Amino acid sequence: MSDRQQGRADGRKVRVVVIGAGASGLCMGHALDAAGIRDWTIYEKGHDLGGTWRDNCYPGLSCDVPSRFYTFSFAPNPAYRSMYASGAQIKAYMDDVADRFGLRDRIRLGEEVTSARWSDGRWQLRTSAGTEDVADVLVSATGFLHHPHIPDLPGLPDFEGAAFHSARWDHSVPLDGARIGVVGTGSTGVQIVSALGPRASRLVVFQRTAQWVLPLPNFRFSRLTRWLHRHVPALGRRSYRLWQGMWEHLFAPAVVRPGWQRSFLSTACRLNLRFGVRDPELRRKVTPDYQPLCKRLVMSAGFYPVLQRPNVDVETEAIERIEPRGVRMRDGRFHELDVLVFATGFDARAFMRPMELVGEGGLSIDEAWAGGPRAYNTVAVPGFPNFFMLCGPHSPIGNQSILSVAESQSAYIVSWIRRLEEQGLPAVAPTAQATRRFNESMREAYPGTVWVTGCRSWYLGADGLPELWPWTPERHRELMSTVTPEDFEVHGPAAEEALTPPG
Ligand code: NA7
């Protein structure tokens, strides 16, 4: 028996494996260390950490959550240079967090977990590098927007120019003076268009659905502000709370229930459209036929001005096919292009897949989620003992900081690990009943949300219902602050022992 296995059998130590070294994986590593749980490893399929902020490096990339709030609460970032940080600044922050908290030596880069099977009361893991490992607790921190979606357009392989997805940017392709097409007008497409409009000789924006846009100007922090943040750490913590309060009291209530916040943001979007786009014909083209906030709100002060440049066209006809030299529209018109960018989003339901994840009794995650991803309280799945997720199904994502979400979920997972250690429990998984109850309560809350007011978005599942948290982020933090043992059942040798209620 190995030392690790010995440690578990003695009930002294729990070994944790985390999958993914993006923001939430780093957060989990920090939470484990802070709790004195030292036996953990993060496996990361990429050759660098940072997740989304490693994969995305397109021109114009920034985060539309205020930078003072887009940090972990335990690690303010005085290095941010602007109100909405660029992707490069956030990637640098992720690197800094890994260094500052000594996380790097337990991150195994370039090793994708290909298989995780619950067997003999532990998770048996295999990686793409052939490593075999075991874990008492498995944490998925694999993100939710990381499998690029490229539409299956006829003729695409024959395109003679450069074509790539926004999250797989080809930096060898010249952009200045090029004829560029951008497919998609979500948050990504809008940022790319705003950045490339002034650089391209011609830019065609292929818009399938118009978007509401909130004009948020991005200003740089002065040298004095940055100096103060560097030398007065309390300022970083204060700013975090301030922006968190502002964001959570404005954007979060606006999407989950009718009220002044929804009216205020809707009016701001409508006024931006009315006065931001002067040409009535262009305005007609970019006017959505659904309520503001129904899709994830796009924030940009630069989009409308760029759309009105003489070298920029908004194309609303459907794409018929891709031809070697450009894009043919359904009405027969043709756009000759050198570069075609797909800002067409991600498979938001992939989560841990394509990893083979098999829980108790040979139940695969694909079988468990045949009807769509369903989680218990956003963090666990029935039939998958000692398995937890960060930013998994139903988490409060959208226009919020997922760093904050990962933080409260990490704390919750640590609470369970402590219980496993202290009570000598072999393994726990949520009951099907508690999971059903949680999912039913979400379904009851959906009618009040703006997501069901008539639009298509990645927030909606195959059944047309939203799949994300329909309440405020505070309520999620509250939920994550306590463990409810009654909702869990014990798996493994000590299954007959009842879980003790919280003391
Ligand atoms: P989104 O928000 O999913 O946007 C994808 C865009 O691509 C959206 O405008 C789609 O139009 C469009 N799209 C998707 N498929 C097609 C096809 N087949 N033809 C034409 N247009 C298409 O992805 P983003 O990358 O912008 O943002 C993802 C998240 O990253 C964002 O929410 C933030 O959290 C950060 P549609 O509106 O579906 O008609």
Coordinates of C-alpha atoms and ligand atoms in Angstrom, one line a residue:
M1 CA 0.0 0.0 0.0
S2 CA 1.4 3.4 -1.0
D3 CA 1.9 6.2 1.5
R4 CA -1.0 8.0 0.0
Q5 CA -3.3 5.0 0.3
Q6 CA -2.0 4.4 3.8
G7 CA -2.8 8.0 4.8
R8 CA -6.4 7.6 3.6
A9 CA -6.9 4.3 5.4
D10 CA -5.8 5.9 8.6
G11 CA -8.4 8.6 8.2
R12 CA -5.7 11.2 8.7
K13 CA -5.3 12.8 5.3
V14 CA -7.4 13.3 2.2
R15 CA -5.7 13.6 -1.2
V16 CA -7.3 16.0 -3.6
V17 CA -7.0 16.2 -7.3
V18 CA -8.2 19.3 -9.1
I19 CA -8.7 19.3 -12.9
G20 CA -7.9 22.6 -14.6
A21 CA -5.5 25.4 -13.7
G22 CA -7.7 28.3 -14.7
A23 CA -9.0 30.9 -12.3
S24 CA -11.2 28.4 -10.4
G25 CA -8.5 25.7 -10.2
L26 CA -6.0 28.2 -8.8
C27 CA -8.6 29.4 -6.3
M28 CA -9.1 25.8 -5.1
G29 CA -5.4 25.3 -4.7
H30 CA -5.2 28.4 -2.6
A31 CA -8.2 27.4 -0.5
L32 CA -6.7 23.9 0.2
D33 CA -3.4 25.4 1.3
A34 CA -5.1 28.0 3.4
A35 CA -7.0 25.1 5.2
G36 CA -3.8 23.2 5.8
I37 CA -4.7 20.5 3.2
R38 CA -1.4 20.0 1.5
D39 CA -1.8 16.8 -0.5
W40 CA -3.2 18.1 -3.7
T41 CA -2.3 18.2 -7.4
I42 CA -3.8 20.2 -10.2
Y43 CA -3.7 18.6 -13.7
E44 CA -3.9 21.1 -16.5
K45 CA -4.3 20.0 -20.1
G46 CA -2.7 23.2 -21.5
H47 CA 1.0 24.1 -21.4
D48 CA 0.3 27.1 -19.3
L49 CA -2.1 28.1 -16.5
G50 CA -4.8 30.7 -16.8
G51 CA -7.7 28.9 -18.6
T52 CA -9.9 31.4 -20.4
W53 CA -7.2 34.1 -20.0
R54 CA -4.6 31.8 -21.6
D55 CA -6.8 30.6 -24.5
N56 CA -8.2 34.0 -25.4
C57 CA -5.8 36.6 -26.7
Y58 CA -7.8 38.2 -29.5
P59 CA -7.4 41.9 -30.3
G60 CA -9.5 44.1 -28.0
L61 CA -9.9 41.4 -25.3
S62 CA -10.9 42.8 -21.9
C63 CA -13.1 41.6 -19.1
D64 CA -16.4 43.5 -18.7
V65 CA -16.5 43.0 -14.9
P66 CA -14.7 45.9 -13.2
S67 CA -11.1 45.0 -12.6
R68 CA -11.1 45.9 -8.9
F69 CA -13.8 43.2 -8.5
Y70 CA -12.2 40.8 -10.9
T71 CA -9.7 39.6 -8.4
F72 CA -9.8 37.0 -5.7
S73 CA -10.9 38.7 -2.4
F74 CA -7.7 37.4 -0.8
A75 CA -5.4 38.8 -3.5
P76 CA -6.1 42.4 -4.6
N77 CA -4.2 43.3 -7.7
P78 CA -2.6 46.8 -7.7
A79 CA -1.1 46.1 -11.1
Y80 CA -4.3 46.4 -13.0
R81 CA -4.0 49.5 -15.3
S82 CA -7.6 50.1 -16.2
M83 CA -11.2 50.0 -15.1
Y84 CA -11.8 46.9 -17.3
A85 CA -8.7 44.9 -17.4
S86 CA -7.3 43.6 -20.7
G87 CA -6.9 39.9 -21.1
A88 CA -3.1 40.2 -20.9
Q89 CA -3.4 42.0 -17.5
I90 CA -5.7 39.3 -16.2
K91 CA -3.4 36.5 -17.4
A92 CA -0.5 38.3 -15.6
Y93 CA -2.6 38.4 -12.5
M94 CA -3.3 34.6 -12.7
D95 CA 0.5 34.0 -13.0
D96 CA 1.1 36.3 -10.1
V97 CA -1.5 34.5 -7.9
A98 CA 0.2 31.1 -8.7
D99 CA 3.6 32.6 -7.7
R100 CA 2.4 34.6 -4.7
F101 CA 0.8 31.6 -3.1
G102 CA 3.3 29.0 -4.2
L103 CA 0.9 27.0 -6.2
R104 CA 3.0 26.2 -9.3
D105 CA 4.9 23.3 -8.0
R106 CA 1.7 21.3 -7.7
I107 CA 0.3 22.1 -11.1
R108 CA 1.1 19.5 -13.7
L109 CA 0.9 21.3 -17.0
G110 CA 0.3 19.5 -20.3
E111 CA -1.5 16.6 -18.6
E112 CA -5.1 16.2 -19.5
V113 CA -7.1 13.9 -17.2
T114 CA -8.6 11.5 -19.7
S115 CA -10.3 9.2 -17.3
A116 CA -11.6 9.4 -13.8
R117 CA -13.3 6.4 -12.4
W118 CA -14.7 5.8 -8.9
S119 CA -13.5 2.5 -7.8
D120 CA -12.6 0.9 -4.5
G121 CA -13.7 4.0 -2.7
R122 CA -11.3 6.4 -4.5
W123 CA -11.0 8.2 -7.8
Q124 CA -8.7 6.4 -10.1
L125 CA -7.2 8.8 -12.6
R126 CA -5.4 8.5 -15.9
T127 CA -3.8 11.4 -17.8
S128 CA -2.8 11.9 -21.4
A129 CA 0.8 11.6 -20.3
G130 CA 0.1 8.1 -19.0
T131 CA 0.2 9.1 -15.4
E132 CA -1.9 7.1 -13.0
D133 CA -3.0 8.8 -9.8
V134 CA -5.6 8.3 -7.1
A135 CA -7.7 10.8 -5.2
D136 CA -10.1 10.8 -2.3
V137 CA -11.7 13.9 -3.6
L138 CA -11.9 15.0 -7.2
V139 CA -12.6 18.7 -8.0
S140 CA -13.5 19.7 -11.6
A141 CA -12.4 23.2 -12.3
T142 CA -12.6 22.8 -16.1
G143 CA -14.6 26.0 -16.9
F144 CA -17.7 26.3 -18.9
L145 CA -16.8 28.2 -22.0
H146 CA -13.7 26.4 -23.3
H147 CA -14.9 24.2 -26.2
P148 CA -15.1 26.6 -29.2
H149 CA -18.2 26.4 -31.3
I150 CA -17.6 26.8 -35.0
P151 CA -20.7 26.6 -37.2
D152 CA -20.7 23.8 -39.7
L153 CA -20.8 26.1 -42.8
P154 CA -20.6 24.4 -46.2
G155 CA -17.4 25.2 -48.0
L156 CA -15.5 26.3 -44.9
P157 CA -12.5 23.9 -45.5
D158 CA -12.0 25.4 -49.0
F159 CA -11.6 29.0 -47.8
E160 CA -8.3 30.3 -49.1
G161 CA -7.8 33.0 -46.5
A162 CA -7.2 32.6 -42.8
A163 CA -10.1 31.3 -40.7
F164 CA -10.1 30.7 -37.0
H165 CA -12.1 30.9 -33.8
S166 CA -11.8 33.8 -31.4
A167 CA -10.3 31.6 -28.7
R168 CA -7.7 30.2 -31.2
W169 CA -6.4 33.4 -32.5
D170 CA -3.7 33.1 -35.2
H171 CA -1.3 35.9 -34.5
S172 CA 0.7 35.2 -37.6
V173 CA -2.1 36.6 -39.8
P174 CA -1.7 40.2 -40.8
L175 CA -4.7 42.3 -39.9
D176 CA -3.8 45.9 -40.9
G177 CA -5.3 46.7 -44.2
A178 CA -6.9 43.3 -44.5
R179 CA -10.5 42.5 -45.5
I180 CA -11.9 40.9 -42.4
G181 CA -15.2 39.2 -41.6
V182 CA -16.3 38.6 -38.0
V183 CA -19.1 36.1 -37.5
G184 CA -21.0 36.7 -34.2
T185 CA -21.9 39.7 -32.2
G186 CA -21.7 38.4 -28.6
S187 CA -19.4 40.0 -26.1
T188 CA -16.4 38.6 -28.0
G189 CA -17.5 39.6 -31.5
V190 CA -18.2 43.1 -30.3
Q191 CA -14.8 43.5 -28.7
I192 CA -13.0 42.2 -31.8
V193 CA -15.1 44.4 -34.2
S194 CA -14.3 47.5 -32.0
A195 CA -10.6 46.7 -32.1
L196 CA -10.3 45.8 -35.8
G197 CA -12.6 48.4 -37.4
P198 CA -9.9 51.0 -37.4
R199 CA -7.3 48.5 -38.7
A200 CA -9.0 46.6 -41.4
S201 CA -9.4 48.0 -44.9
R202 CA -12.9 46.5 -44.9
L203 CA -14.7 44.8 -42.0
V204 CA -17.9 42.8 -42.4
V205 CA -19.9 42.0 -39.2
F206 CA -22.0 39.0 -39.8
Q207 CA -24.8 39.4 -37.3
R208 CA -27.4 36.7 -36.8
T209 CA -29.1 38.4 -33.9
A210 CA -28.8 42.0 -32.9
Q211 CA -27.5 42.7 -29.4
W212 CA -28.3 45.3 -26.7
V213 CA -25.2 47.2 -25.8
L214 CA -24.4 49.1 -22.6
P215 CA -21.9 51.8 -23.2
L216 CA -19.3 51.4 -20.5
P217 CA -16.2 53.5 -21.0
N218 CA -12.9 52.0 -20.0
F219 CA -10.6 54.5 -18.3
R220 CA -7.0 54.0 -17.3
F221 CA -6.1 54.3 -13.6
S222 CA -3.8 57.2 -12.9
R223 CA -0.2 56.6 -11.7
L224 CA -1.3 58.0 -8.3
T225 CA -4.2 55.5 -8.0
R226 CA -1.9 52.6 -8.9
W227 CA 0.7 53.8 -6.4
L228 CA -1.9 54.1 -3.7
H229 CA -3.2 50.6 -4.4
R230 CA 0.3 49.2 -4.3
H231 CA 1.2 50.8 -1.0
V232 CA -2.2 50.7 0.8
P233 CA -3.4 47.1 0.5
A234 CA -6.6 48.0 2.4
L235 CA -7.6 50.1 -0.5
G236 CA -7.7 47.0 -2.8
R237 CA -10.0 45.3 -0.3
R238 CA -12.3 48.3 0.0
S239 CA -12.5 48.7 -3.8
Y240 CA -13.3 45.0 -4.2
R241 CA -16.3 45.3 -1.8
L242 CA -17.4 48.6 -3.4
W243 CA -17.5 47.2 -6.9
Q244 CA -18.9 43.9 -5.8
G245 CA -21.7 45.7 -4.1
M246 CA -22.4 47.9 -7.1
W247 CA -22.3 45.0 -9.6
E248 CA -24.3 42.6 -7.4
H249 CA -26.9 45.2 -6.6
L250 CA -27.4 46.4 -10.1
F251 CA -26.7 43.6 -12.6
A252 CA -27.7 40.6 -10.6
P253 CA -31.2 41.7 -9.5
A254 CA -31.8 43.1 -13.0
V255 CA -31.6 39.7 -14.5
V256 CA -33.4 37.6 -11.9
R257 CA -36.5 39.7 -11.1
P258 CA -38.3 42.7 -12.5
G259 CA -37.5 46.0 -10.7
W260 CA -35.8 49.3 -11.1
Q261 CA -32.5 47.8 -11.9
R262 CA -33.9 46.0 -15.0
S263 CA -35.7 49.2 -16.0
F264 CA -32.6 51.3 -15.5
L265 CA -30.3 49.1 -17.5
S266 CA -32.9 48.6 -20.2
T267 CA -33.4 52.3 -20.6
A268 CA -29.6 52.9 -20.7
C269 CA -29.3 50.3 -23.6
R270 CA -32.2 51.8 -25.5
L271 CA -30.9 55.3 -25.2
N272 CA -27.4 54.1 -26.2
L273 CA -28.9 52.6 -29.4
R274 CA -31.2 55.6 -30.1
F275 CA -28.4 58.2 -29.7
G276 CA -25.4 56.1 -30.4
V277 CA -26.4 55.1 -34.0
R278 CA -27.3 58.0 -36.1
D279 CA -28.3 56.3 -39.4
P280 CA -31.9 55.1 -39.1
E281 CA -31.2 52.2 -41.5
L282 CA -28.2 51.0 -39.5
R283 CA -30.1 51.5 -36.3
R284 CA -32.9 49.3 -37.6
K285 CA -30.4 46.6 -38.5
V286 CA -28.9 46.5 -35.0
T287 CA -32.1 46.9 -33.0
P288 CA -32.9 43.7 -31.1
D289 CA -36.4 42.2 -31.1
Y290 CA -36.2 41.1 -27.5
Q291 CA -35.7 42.7 -24.1
P292 CA -32.4 44.0 -23.0
L293 CA -30.5 41.6 -20.7
C294 CA -32.3 38.5 -22.1
K295 CA -29.0 37.5 -23.7
R296 CA -25.8 38.2 -21.7
L297 CA -25.5 42.0 -21.8
V298 CA -22.7 43.3 -24.1
M299 CA -20.8 46.2 -22.6
S300 CA -19.0 48.4 -25.1
A301 CA -18.5 52.1 -25.6
G302 CA -16.7 51.5 -28.9
F303 CA -19.0 49.2 -30.9
Y304 CA -21.5 51.6 -32.3
P305 CA -18.9 54.2 -33.3
V306 CA -17.0 51.5 -35.2
L307 CA -20.1 50.2 -36.9
Q308 CA -20.6 53.7 -38.4
R309 CA -17.2 53.8 -40.0
P310 CA -17.3 53.8 -43.8
N311 CA -15.1 50.7 -44.0
V312 CA -17.5 48.6 -41.8
D313 CA -20.7 46.8 -42.9
V314 CA -23.3 45.0 -40.8
E315 CA -24.5 42.0 -42.7
T316 CA -27.8 40.6 -41.5
E317 CA -28.6 38.2 -44.3
A318 CA -27.9 34.5 -43.5
I319 CA -24.7 32.9 -44.6
E320 CA -25.3 30.5 -47.5
R321 CA -21.8 29.1 -47.8
I322 CA -18.1 29.8 -47.6
E323 CA -16.3 30.0 -50.9
P324 CA -12.5 30.0 -51.5
R325 CA -12.4 33.8 -51.6
G326 CA -15.1 34.8 -49.2
V327 CA -18.7 34.5 -47.9
R328 CA -21.8 34.0 -50.1
M329 CA -25.0 35.2 -48.5
R330 CA -28.4 33.6 -49.0
D331 CA -29.6 36.4 -51.2
G332 CA -26.7 35.8 -53.6
R333 CA -24.5 38.7 -52.5
F334 CA -20.8 38.0 -51.9
H335 CA -18.2 39.4 -49.5
E336 CA -14.6 38.9 -50.6
L337 CA -12.4 38.4 -47.5
D338 CA -8.8 37.7 -46.4
V339 CA -9.6 36.7 -42.8
L340 CA -12.7 35.1 -41.3
V341 CA -13.0 35.2 -37.5
F342 CA -15.6 33.0 -35.8
A343 CA -16.7 34.8 -32.6
T344 CA -19.4 32.2 -32.4
G345 CA -19.1 31.2 -28.8
F346 CA -18.6 27.9 -27.0
D347 CA -20.3 24.7 -26.1
A348 CA -21.5 25.9 -22.7
R349 CA -22.7 22.4 -21.7
A350 CA -19.5 20.5 -22.2
F351 CA -18.1 21.1 -18.7
M352 CA -15.8 18.2 -17.9
R353 CA -16.2 16.4 -21.2
P354 CA -14.7 14.8 -23.2
M355 CA -13.0 13.3 -20.1
E356 CA -14.4 9.9 -19.2
L357 CA -15.9 10.5 -15.8
V358 CA -17.5 7.4 -14.2
G359 CA -19.1 7.4 -10.8
E360 CA -20.5 4.7 -8.6
G361 CA -21.8 1.6 -10.2
G362 CA -20.3 2.5 -13.6
L363 CA -22.6 5.5 -14.0
S364 CA -21.0 7.8 -16.6
I365 CA -21.5 11.6 -16.5
D366 CA -22.9 11.3 -20.0
E367 CA -25.6 9.0 -18.7
A368 CA -26.2 11.0 -15.6
W369 CA -26.6 14.1 -17.7
A370 CA -28.4 12.6 -20.7
G371 CA -31.2 15.2 -20.1
G372 CA -28.7 18.1 -19.6
P373 CA -26.3 19.0 -16.9
R374 CA -28.0 18.8 -13.4
A375 CA -26.1 19.6 -10.2
Y376 CA -26.9 19.7 -6.5
N377 CA -26.6 23.3 -5.3
T378 CA -24.1 24.1 -8.2
V379 CA -21.3 21.9 -6.8
A380 CA -22.0 18.1 -6.8
V381 CA -23.7 15.3 -8.6
P382 CA -25.7 12.3 -7.2
G383 CA -23.9 9.0 -7.9
F384 CA -20.5 10.7 -8.0
P385 CA -19.0 10.4 -4.5
N386 CA -16.5 12.9 -3.3
F387 CA -16.8 14.8 -6.6
F388 CA -17.2 18.5 -6.6
M389 CA -17.4 21.2 -9.3
L390 CA -16.3 24.8 -9.5
C391 CA -18.4 27.0 -11.8
G392 CA -20.4 24.0 -12.7
P393 CA -24.0 23.8 -13.8
H394 CA -26.4 26.5 -12.4
S395 CA -23.6 28.6 -11.0
P396 CA -24.3 32.4 -10.9
I397 CA -22.3 33.3 -14.0
G398 CA -23.4 35.8 -16.6
N399 CA -22.3 39.4 -15.9
Q400 CA -20.7 38.5 -12.6
S401 CA -17.2 37.7 -11.5
I402 CA -16.6 34.0 -11.7
L403 CA -13.6 34.5 -9.4
S404 CA -16.0 35.3 -6.6
V405 CA -18.2 32.3 -7.4
A406 CA -15.2 30.0 -7.4
E407 CA -14.1 31.4 -4.1
S408 CA -17.3 30.5 -2.2
Q409 CA -17.5 27.1 -3.9
S410 CA -13.9 26.4 -3.0
A411 CA -14.7 27.2 0.7
Y412 CA -17.7 24.9 0.5
I413 CA -15.6 22.0 -0.9
V414 CA -13.0 22.6 1.8
S415 CA -15.8 22.3 4.5
W416 CA -16.7 18.9 3.1
I417 CA -13.0 17.8 3.0
R418 CA -12.6 18.8 6.6
R419 CA -15.7 16.8 7.5
L420 CA -14.4 13.7 5.7
E421 CA -11.2 14.0 7.6
E422 CA -12.7 14.8 11.0
Q423 CA -15.5 12.3 10.9
G424 CA -13.6 9.6 9.1
L425 CA -16.2 9.5 6.4
P426 CA -15.1 7.5 3.3
A427 CA -17.2 9.4 0.7
V428 CA -20.3 11.5 0.3
A429 CA -22.5 12.4 -2.6
P430 CA -25.7 14.4 -2.7
T431 CA -29.0 12.5 -2.7
A432 CA -31.0 12.4 -5.9
Q433 CA -33.9 13.8 -3.9
A434 CA -32.0 16.9 -2.7
T435 CA -30.7 17.5 -6.2
R436 CA -34.2 17.2 -7.6
R437 CA -35.5 19.6 -5.0
F438 CA -32.8 22.2 -5.8
N439 CA -33.5 21.9 -9.6
E440 CA -37.3 22.2 -9.0
S441 CA -36.8 25.4 -6.9
M442 CA -34.7 26.8 -9.7
R443 CA -37.4 26.0 -12.2
E444 CA -40.0 27.8 -10.1
A445 CA -37.8 30.9 -10.0
Y446 CA -37.2 31.1 -13.8
P447 CA -40.5 32.9 -14.7
G448 CA -39.2 36.0 -12.9
T449 CA -35.9 36.0 -14.8
V450 CA -35.3 38.0 -17.9
W451 CA -33.7 35.0 -19.7
V452 CA -37.2 33.6 -20.5
T453 CA -38.5 36.7 -22.1
G454 CA -38.0 35.4 -25.7
C455 CA -34.4 35.2 -27.0
R456 CA -31.9 32.5 -27.8
S457 CA -28.8 32.3 -25.7
W458 CA -26.2 30.0 -24.2
Y459 CA -28.0 30.4 -20.9
L460 CA -30.8 28.1 -22.1
G461 CA -30.6 24.4 -22.1
A462 CA -31.9 21.9 -24.7
D463 CA -35.4 22.2 -23.1
G464 CA -35.4 26.0 -23.7
L465 CA -35.2 26.6 -19.9
P466 CA -32.3 28.6 -18.3
E467 CA -29.6 26.5 -16.7
L468 CA -28.1 29.1 -14.4
W469 CA -28.6 30.5 -10.9
P470 CA -31.9 32.4 -10.9
W471 CA -31.3 34.3 -7.6
T472 CA -28.8 36.8 -6.4
P473 CA -25.0 36.1 -5.8
E474 CA -25.5 36.8 -2.1
R475 CA -27.9 33.9 -1.9
H476 CA -25.4 31.7 -3.6
R477 CA -22.7 32.7 -1.1
E478 CA -25.1 32.0 1.7
L479 CA -25.8 28.5 0.3
M480 CA -22.1 27.8 0.0
S481 CA -21.4 29.0 3.5
T482 CA -23.0 25.9 5.2
V483 CA -22.9 22.2 4.5
T484 CA -26.3 20.4 4.8
P485 CA -25.4 16.8 5.7
E486 CA -29.0 15.7 5.4
D487 CA -28.8 16.3 1.7
F488 CA -25.9 13.8 1.3
E489 CA -25.5 10.1 1.7
V490 CA -22.4 8.3 2.7
H491 CA -20.8 5.9 0.2
G492 CA -18.3 3.2 0.9
P493 CA -17.5 1.0 3.9
A494 CA -19.0 3.4 6.6
A495 CA -22.2 4.0 4.6
E496 CA -24.3 2.7 7.4
E497 CA -23.1 5.5 9.7
A498 CA -25.5 8.4 9.5
L499 CA -24.1 11.8 8.7
T500 CA -24.1 14.0 11.7
P501 CA -26.0 17.3 11.4
P502 CA -23.9 20.5 11.7
G503 CA -22.7 21.2 15.2
Ligands
NA7_1 P1 -21.7 34.1 -27.4 O1 -22.2 35.1 -26.4 O2 -22.3 32.7 -27.4 O3 -22.0 34.8 -28.9 C1 -21.8 34.0 -30.0 C2 -22.2 34.8 -31.2 O4 -22.1 34.0 -32.4 C3 -23.7 35.2 -31.2 O5 -23.8 36.5 -31.8 C4 -24.3 34.2 -32.1 O6 -25.5 34.6 -32.7 C5 -23.3 34.0 -33.1 N1 -23.4 32.7 -33.8 C6 -23.3 31.5 -33.3 N2 -23.5 30.6 -34.2 C7 -23.7 31.2 -35.4 C8 -24.0 30.8 -36.7 N3 -24.1 29.5 -37.0 N4 -24.1 31.8 -37.6 C9 -24.1 33.1 -37.3 N5 -23.8 33.5 -36.1 C10 -23.6 32.6 -35.1 O7 -20.1 33.9 -27.4 P2 -19.0 35.0 -27.0 O8 -17.7 34.4 -27.3 O9 -19.3 36.3 -27.7 O10 -19.2 35.2 -25.5 C11 -19.1 34.1 -24.7 C12 -18.9 34.6 -23.3 O11 -17.6 34.9 -23.1 C13 -19.7 35.8 -22.9 O12 -21.0 35.6 -22.6 C14 -18.8 36.3 -21.7 O13 -19.2 35.5 -20.6 C15 -17.5 36.0 -22.2 P3 -27.0 34.4 -31.9 O14 -27.0 35.5 -30.9 O15 -26.9 33.0 -31.2 O16 -28.0 34.4 -33.0

